[in-house]
XYZ file of C-alpha atoms in Angstrom:
405
model
C 9.734 -13.676 -1.794
C 8.396 -12.817 -5.228
C 10.255 -14.453 -8.061
C 10.350 -11.143 -9.937
C 13.473 -10.321 -7.959
C 15.376 -13.070 -9.723
C 13.705 -12.610 -13.072
C 13.980 -8.859 -13.319
C 17.129 -7.875 -11.460
C 20.299 -8.751 -13.381
C 22.414 -8.018 -10.331
C 20.640 -10.629 -8.199
C 23.716 -12.874 -8.149
C 26.053 -10.135 -6.963
C 23.578 -8.478 -4.574
C 23.721 -11.536 -2.312
C 27.302 -10.574 -1.440
C 26.639 -6.896 -0.762
C 25.764 -5.083 2.423
C 22.526 -3.197 2.841
C 22.370 -0.009 0.726
C 21.626 2.252 3.657
C 21.313 5.493 1.689
C 18.606 4.011 -0.501
C 16.829 2.206 2.342
C 16.795 5.368 4.470
C 15.229 7.223 1.555
C 12.484 4.584 1.453
C 12.140 4.844 5.244
C 11.682 8.593 4.830
C 8.990 7.904 2.246
C 7.244 5.674 4.815
C 7.713 8.462 7.385
C 6.125 10.944 4.984
C 3.111 8.747 4.260
C 2.593 7.844 7.926
C 2.964 11.394 9.211
C 0.724 12.848 6.503
C -1.938 10.310 7.470
C -1.795 10.728 11.238
C -0.765 14.383 11.627
C -4.340 15.638 12.137
C -4.499 13.542 15.336
C -2.035 15.915 17.005
C -3.654 19.162 15.802
C -7.282 18.052 15.651
C -8.784 20.757 17.933
C -6.990 23.564 16.063
C -7.953 22.234 12.629
C -11.589 21.775 13.611
C -11.776 25.285 15.070
C -10.123 26.918 12.064
C -12.255 25.096 9.487
C -15.471 25.512 11.466
C -16.370 21.857 12.058
C -16.565 19.575 15.091
C -13.692 17.373 16.207
C -15.437 14.181 15.108
C -15.932 15.686 11.628
C -12.308 16.815 11.501
C -11.255 13.325 12.544
C -12.628 12.168 9.216
C -9.617 13.844 7.584
C -7.767 10.715 8.676
C -10.637 8.556 7.457
C -10.806 10.111 3.974
C -7.047 9.694 3.560
C -7.372 6.008 4.420
C -10.347 5.637 2.071
C -8.256 7.076 -0.759
C -5.569 4.494 -0.086
C -7.967 1.596 0.396
C -9.887 2.293 -2.796
C -6.839 2.727 -4.999
C -4.049 0.472 -3.685
C -5.153 -2.643 -5.593
C -6.294 -1.052 -8.881
C -3.322 1.332 -9.031
C -0.923 -1.463 -8.118
C -2.287 -3.464 -11.041
C -2.334 -0.486 -13.419
C 1.250 0.505 -12.618
C 2.737 -2.978 -12.281
C 4.773 -2.434 -15.435
C 6.134 0.968 -14.377
C 9.738 1.259 -13.337
C 9.830 1.378 -9.549
C 11.727 4.655 -9.205
C 9.406 6.520 -11.535
C 6.405 5.240 -9.599
C 7.854 6.246 -6.225
C 8.705 9.740 -7.491
C 5.154 10.135 -8.800
C 3.757 9.208 -5.384
C 6.027 11.685 -3.579
C 4.978 14.413 -6.013
C 1.376 13.647 -5.100
C 2.167 14.132 -1.421
C 3.838 17.481 -2.071
C 0.808 18.738 -3.991
C -1.793 17.426 -1.518
C -0.046 18.811 1.564
C 0.331 22.197 -0.120
C -3.413 22.368 -0.765
C -4.119 21.302 2.826
C -1.813 24.031 4.140
C -3.569 26.825 2.220
C -7.165 25.596 2.322
C -9.700 27.522 4.379
C -12.529 25.280 3.238
C -13.404 21.938 4.851
C -14.540 20.172 1.628
C -11.368 21.273 -0.217
C -9.253 20.039 2.678
C -10.990 16.679 2.507
C -10.363 16.450 -1.266
C -6.666 17.151 -0.663
C -6.573 14.499 2.033
C -8.168 11.992 -0.351
C -5.532 12.758 -2.994
C -2.803 12.254 -0.403
C -4.373 8.892 0.383
C -4.278 7.925 -3.282
C -0.552 8.758 -3.362
C -0.129 6.603 -0.266
C -1.902 3.732 -1.996
C 0.754 3.841 -4.701
C 3.641 4.170 -2.248
C 2.576 1.555 0.291
C 1.979 -1.123 -2.331
C 5.505 -0.451 -3.584
C 7.802 0.163 -0.620
C 8.112 -3.225 1.110
C 8.765 -5.024 -2.179
C 11.226 -2.310 -3.207
C 13.136 -2.781 0.048
C 13.353 -6.540 -0.522
C 14.734 -6.024 -4.012
C 17.456 -3.665 -2.784
C 18.801 -6.148 -0.210
C 20.675 -9.453 -0.381
C 18.376 -12.418 0.412
C 19.682 -13.021 3.941
C 19.089 -9.359 4.876
C 15.668 -8.773 3.322
C 13.815 -8.964 6.632
C 16.188 -6.401 8.124
C 15.777 -4.177 5.056
C 11.998 -4.165 5.533
C 12.478 -3.375 9.235
C 14.654 -0.375 8.354
C 12.120 0.957 5.872
C 9.180 0.356 8.211
C 11.031 2.290 10.943
C 9.578 5.335 9.220
C 6.277 4.601 10.966
C 7.442 4.783 14.614
C 9.744 7.697 13.775
C 6.691 9.535 12.435
C 4.800 8.727 15.614
C 7.648 9.368 18.056
C 9.100 12.509 16.499
C 6.876 13.689 13.680
C 3.447 13.861 15.294
C 4.691 15.332 18.628
C 6.835 17.843 16.725
C 3.877 18.647 14.492
C 1.695 19.110 17.566
C 4.274 21.441 19.125
C 4.715 23.448 15.922
C 0.961 23.570 15.434
C 0.516 25.002 18.927
C 3.352 27.492 18.454
C 2.900 28.609 14.837
C -0.448 27.234 13.684
C -1.393 23.855 12.257
C -0.854 25.014 8.671
C 2.872 25.300 9.322
C 3.060 21.564 9.884
C 1.623 20.829 6.447
C 4.000 23.296 4.782
C 6.845 21.398 6.427
C 5.457 18.161 4.999
C 5.486 19.718 1.518
C 9.116 20.750 1.950
C 10.021 17.268 3.161
C 8.401 15.641 0.125
C 10.330 17.954 -2.221
C 13.641 17.188 -0.506
C 12.841 13.473 -0.588
C 12.262 13.600 -4.342
C 15.833 14.849 -4.759
C 17.136 12.149 -2.416
C 15.395 9.401 -4.364
C 16.708 10.722 -7.680
C 20.254 10.771 -6.320
C 20.549 7.568 -4.299
C 17.780 5.019 -4.903
C 18.563 2.430 -7.604
C 15.887 1.828 -10.191
C 14.202 -1.529 -10.828
C 11.865 -2.600 -13.625
C 8.225 -3.388 -13.081
C 6.627 -6.727 -13.882
C 6.272 -7.993 -17.417
C 2.658 -8.621 -18.525
C 3.143 -12.410 -18.475
C 4.257 -12.279 -14.831
C 1.232 -10.437 -13.477
C -1.308 -12.483 -11.564
C -4.798 -11.605 -10.277
C -4.381 -9.819 -6.957
C -7.510 -11.273 -5.358
C -6.205 -14.801 -5.893
C -3.779 -14.274 -3.043
C -6.515 -14.528 -0.409
C -6.796 -18.279 -1.083
C -3.095 -18.906 -0.443
C -2.650 -20.709 2.917
C -1.596 -18.225 5.578
C -2.430 -15.053 3.682
C -5.999 -14.890 4.988
C -5.026 -15.053 8.686
C -2.378 -12.352 8.246
C -4.828 -10.091 6.444
C -7.453 -10.612 9.174
C -4.945 -9.789 11.910
C -3.865 -6.690 9.976
C -7.422 -5.455 9.577
C -8.452 -5.854 13.213
C -5.123 -4.901 14.834
C -4.902 -1.659 12.847
C -8.587 -0.918 13.469
C -7.993 -1.178 17.217
C -4.963 1.104 17.019
C -6.648 3.723 14.839
C -9.766 4.046 16.984
C -7.683 5.309 19.873
C -4.815 7.032 18.090
C -6.975 9.253 15.870
C -8.756 10.707 18.888
C -5.889 10.641 21.373
C -6.102 14.412 21.883
C -9.800 14.093 22.739
C -9.082 11.186 25.100
C -6.369 13.137 26.916
C -8.690 16.130 27.230
C -11.167 13.834 28.993
C -8.580 12.678 31.558
C -7.378 16.256 32.225
C -4.148 15.894 30.229
C -5.105 18.256 27.415
C -1.693 19.963 27.491
C 0.229 16.686 27.319
C -0.702 15.314 23.901
C 2.733 15.938 22.388
C 4.532 14.378 25.362
C 2.293 11.303 25.468
C 2.825 10.805 21.743
C 6.561 11.238 22.232
C 6.594 8.509 24.898
C 4.448 6.285 22.701
C 6.715 6.829 19.709
C 9.899 6.277 21.714
C 8.567 2.913 22.856
C 7.644 2.183 19.232
C 11.248 2.783 18.197
C 12.436 0.301 20.827
C 9.868 -2.168 19.524
C 10.992 -1.922 15.920
C 14.641 -2.298 16.956
C 13.778 -5.521 18.815
C 11.694 -6.794 15.911
C 14.426 -5.986 13.393
C 16.965 -7.922 15.452
C 14.775 -10.945 16.231
C 12.303 -11.317 13.368
C 14.274 -13.980 11.496
C 13.570 -16.676 14.084
C 10.761 -15.289 16.241
C 8.058 -13.767 14.031
C 5.276 -15.769 15.709
C 6.421 -15.052 19.268
C 6.936 -11.372 18.505
C 3.440 -11.060 17.016
C 1.866 -12.667 20.079
C 3.931 -10.417 22.355
C 2.914 -7.325 20.363
C -0.767 -8.191 20.758
C -0.435 -8.796 24.504
C 1.520 -5.573 25.069
C -1.044 -3.552 23.133
C -3.829 -5.168 25.176
C -1.975 -4.446 28.419
C -1.702 -0.776 27.492
C -5.414 -0.632 26.711
C -6.195 -2.343 30.007
C -4.213 0.254 31.939
C -6.066 3.066 30.174
C -9.399 1.366 30.830
C -9.032 1.094 34.602
C -6.190 3.359 35.751
C -6.448 6.510 33.641
C -7.099 8.692 36.695
C -3.336 8.552 37.284
C -1.222 10.512 34.813
C 1.723 8.206 35.473
C -0.414 5.232 34.445
C -1.350 6.972 31.196
C 2.343 7.279 30.358
C 2.861 3.616 31.297
C -0.003 2.691 28.987
C 1.610 4.731 26.185
C 4.837 2.754 26.667
C 3.051 -0.608 26.533
C 1.013 0.499 23.538
C 4.128 1.675 21.703
C 6.001 -1.553 22.449
C 3.087 -3.497 20.993
C 2.528 -1.298 17.974
C 6.001 -0.242 16.798
C 7.113 -3.525 15.250
C 3.671 -4.510 13.961
C 4.091 -3.134 10.417
C 7.332 -5.065 9.951
C 5.841 -8.238 11.429
C 2.729 -8.103 9.260
C 4.538 -7.101 6.049
C 7.038 -9.916 6.558
C 4.354 -12.468 7.447
C 2.202 -11.710 4.415
C 5.223 -11.651 2.106
C 6.354 -15.080 3.278
C 2.854 -16.540 3.142
C 2.337 -15.120 -0.352
C 5.501 -16.731 -1.715
C 5.667 -16.072 -5.457
C 2.589 -13.855 -5.140
C 4.176 -11.720 -2.392
C 3.700 -8.435 -4.252
C -0.014 -9.105 -4.708
C -0.285 -10.074 -1.043
C 1.393 -6.796 -0.066
C -1.152 -4.837 -2.117
C -3.978 -6.659 -0.325
C -2.403 -5.869 3.039
C -2.094 -2.182 2.130
C -5.757 -2.100 1.144
C -6.987 -3.723 4.349
C -4.604 -1.646 6.452
C -6.247 1.489 5.144
C -9.745 0.055 5.317
C -8.941 -0.346 9.008
C -7.622 3.224 9.197
C -10.810 4.516 7.603
C -12.969 2.281 9.786
C -11.112 3.386 12.893
C -11.859 7.021 12.162
C -15.551 6.300 11.641
C -15.948 3.918 14.590
C -13.955 6.271 16.825
C -16.232 9.171 15.925
C -19.325 7.083 16.699
C -17.870 5.968 20.022
C -16.811 9.524 20.910
C -20.275 10.952 20.231
C -22.274 8.058 21.706
C -20.216 6.760 24.638
C -17.420 9.255 25.199
C -13.642 8.928 25.040
C -13.478 6.371 27.866
C -14.929 3.772 25.496
C -11.765 3.702 23.368
C -9.552 1.403 25.476
C -12.437 -1.027 26.054
C -13.038 -1.251 22.304
C -9.332 -2.025 21.822
C -9.532 -4.891 24.305
C -12.587 -6.365 22.580
C -10.916 -6.234 19.161
C -7.641 -7.766 20.294
C -9.291 -10.970 21.524
C -9.892 -12.383 17.997
C -6.480 -11.064 16.879
C -4.740 -13.122 19.539
C -6.883 -16.173 18.753
C -6.039 -16.049 15.028
C -2.300 -15.525 15.600
C -2.185 -18.471 17.998
C -4.290 -20.633 15.659
C -2.278 -19.865 12.506
C 0.726 -21.916 13.624
C 1.095 -23.816 10.328
C 0.604 -20.969 7.840
C 0.578 -17.225 8.414
C 2.362 -17.131 11.780
C 4.097 -20.529 11.720
C 5.827 -22.019 14.724
C 8.629 -23.130 12.387
C 9.647 -20.855 9.547
C 11.203 -21.887 6.270
C 14.843 -21.298 5.727
C 14.088 -18.545 3.335
C 12.022 -16.547 5.665
C 13.177 -13.301 6.905
């Protein structure tokens, strides 16, 4: 845990005796939901977007890539530039960016303009993602900080389980632009929620700021960052083009339902992780990797059965849902006093992986077809599992310190 919590929060002594501030944490979870859904929403409406804007599906898939590039390029420099900003002001600025970017996306009839709007949304995400996990920790008493992060990170599986399927349904029924208008409305409502219920915290003083890149040399940070990069790359390759994959296996009308099953399993996963992360971070990370691999294996060899595709979605969701909480917690603990800098590095690599997944997925789709996706996942998860197992002293330790959450 970063020592700025003690140094900058006068209520640190009393906060240890309080319960979790659920109204504030749920607002942060909704911010995570907004960033995650804005990023992945094109996956559910990809054919409609590509048709309307006059480009191919692989080109439209780059709307996820450009968003991730915006985040990856700006998370570290913007985190450094805004380190002294008050946290609430910074979060409100990011949410305003989402409202503006989604509005432009909703009205744009031009592919380049849409891509610019998606890049701007990614920049706003770079600000938000570098902020949210640390914000959650600072709102919670020390013994509940891991649970606070789990609550906030629940915004990701909620986006996948409810948001993307609902967006797909609404896109089919009313047009894909409607989904982006809804995202604008959500961002506006969230701004009011944050103003009303989220406590403010100061940023870091200049003498407390440390070089972000120095965190890579801290024992344990490197392995967590590697696992983040490759695990998210594997996920993004398949998730971005899930509609195209389902078209290939004659389930083109089932994208919303498959995503709903996937997201429901993700919710179960994050509930389990939230309950067990204090003592079982290493075991849960290994289990997540194996479950994800099992889902990919089912898709690789048994996709001719629709029932097996749904089983694969369940396994995939169980492996993926708790991953953000596991990785955010692992890098925060490994980073110690430099936890905030470690979080910014994780955000950057997470979105490098998102961008890379969109590009690699497009190459695979054009060169080898959609059936190559699950095999690529299996190949990528081999080094992930090896690094998690090997990092038993630092990163994913077999025994965690008493302060870990």
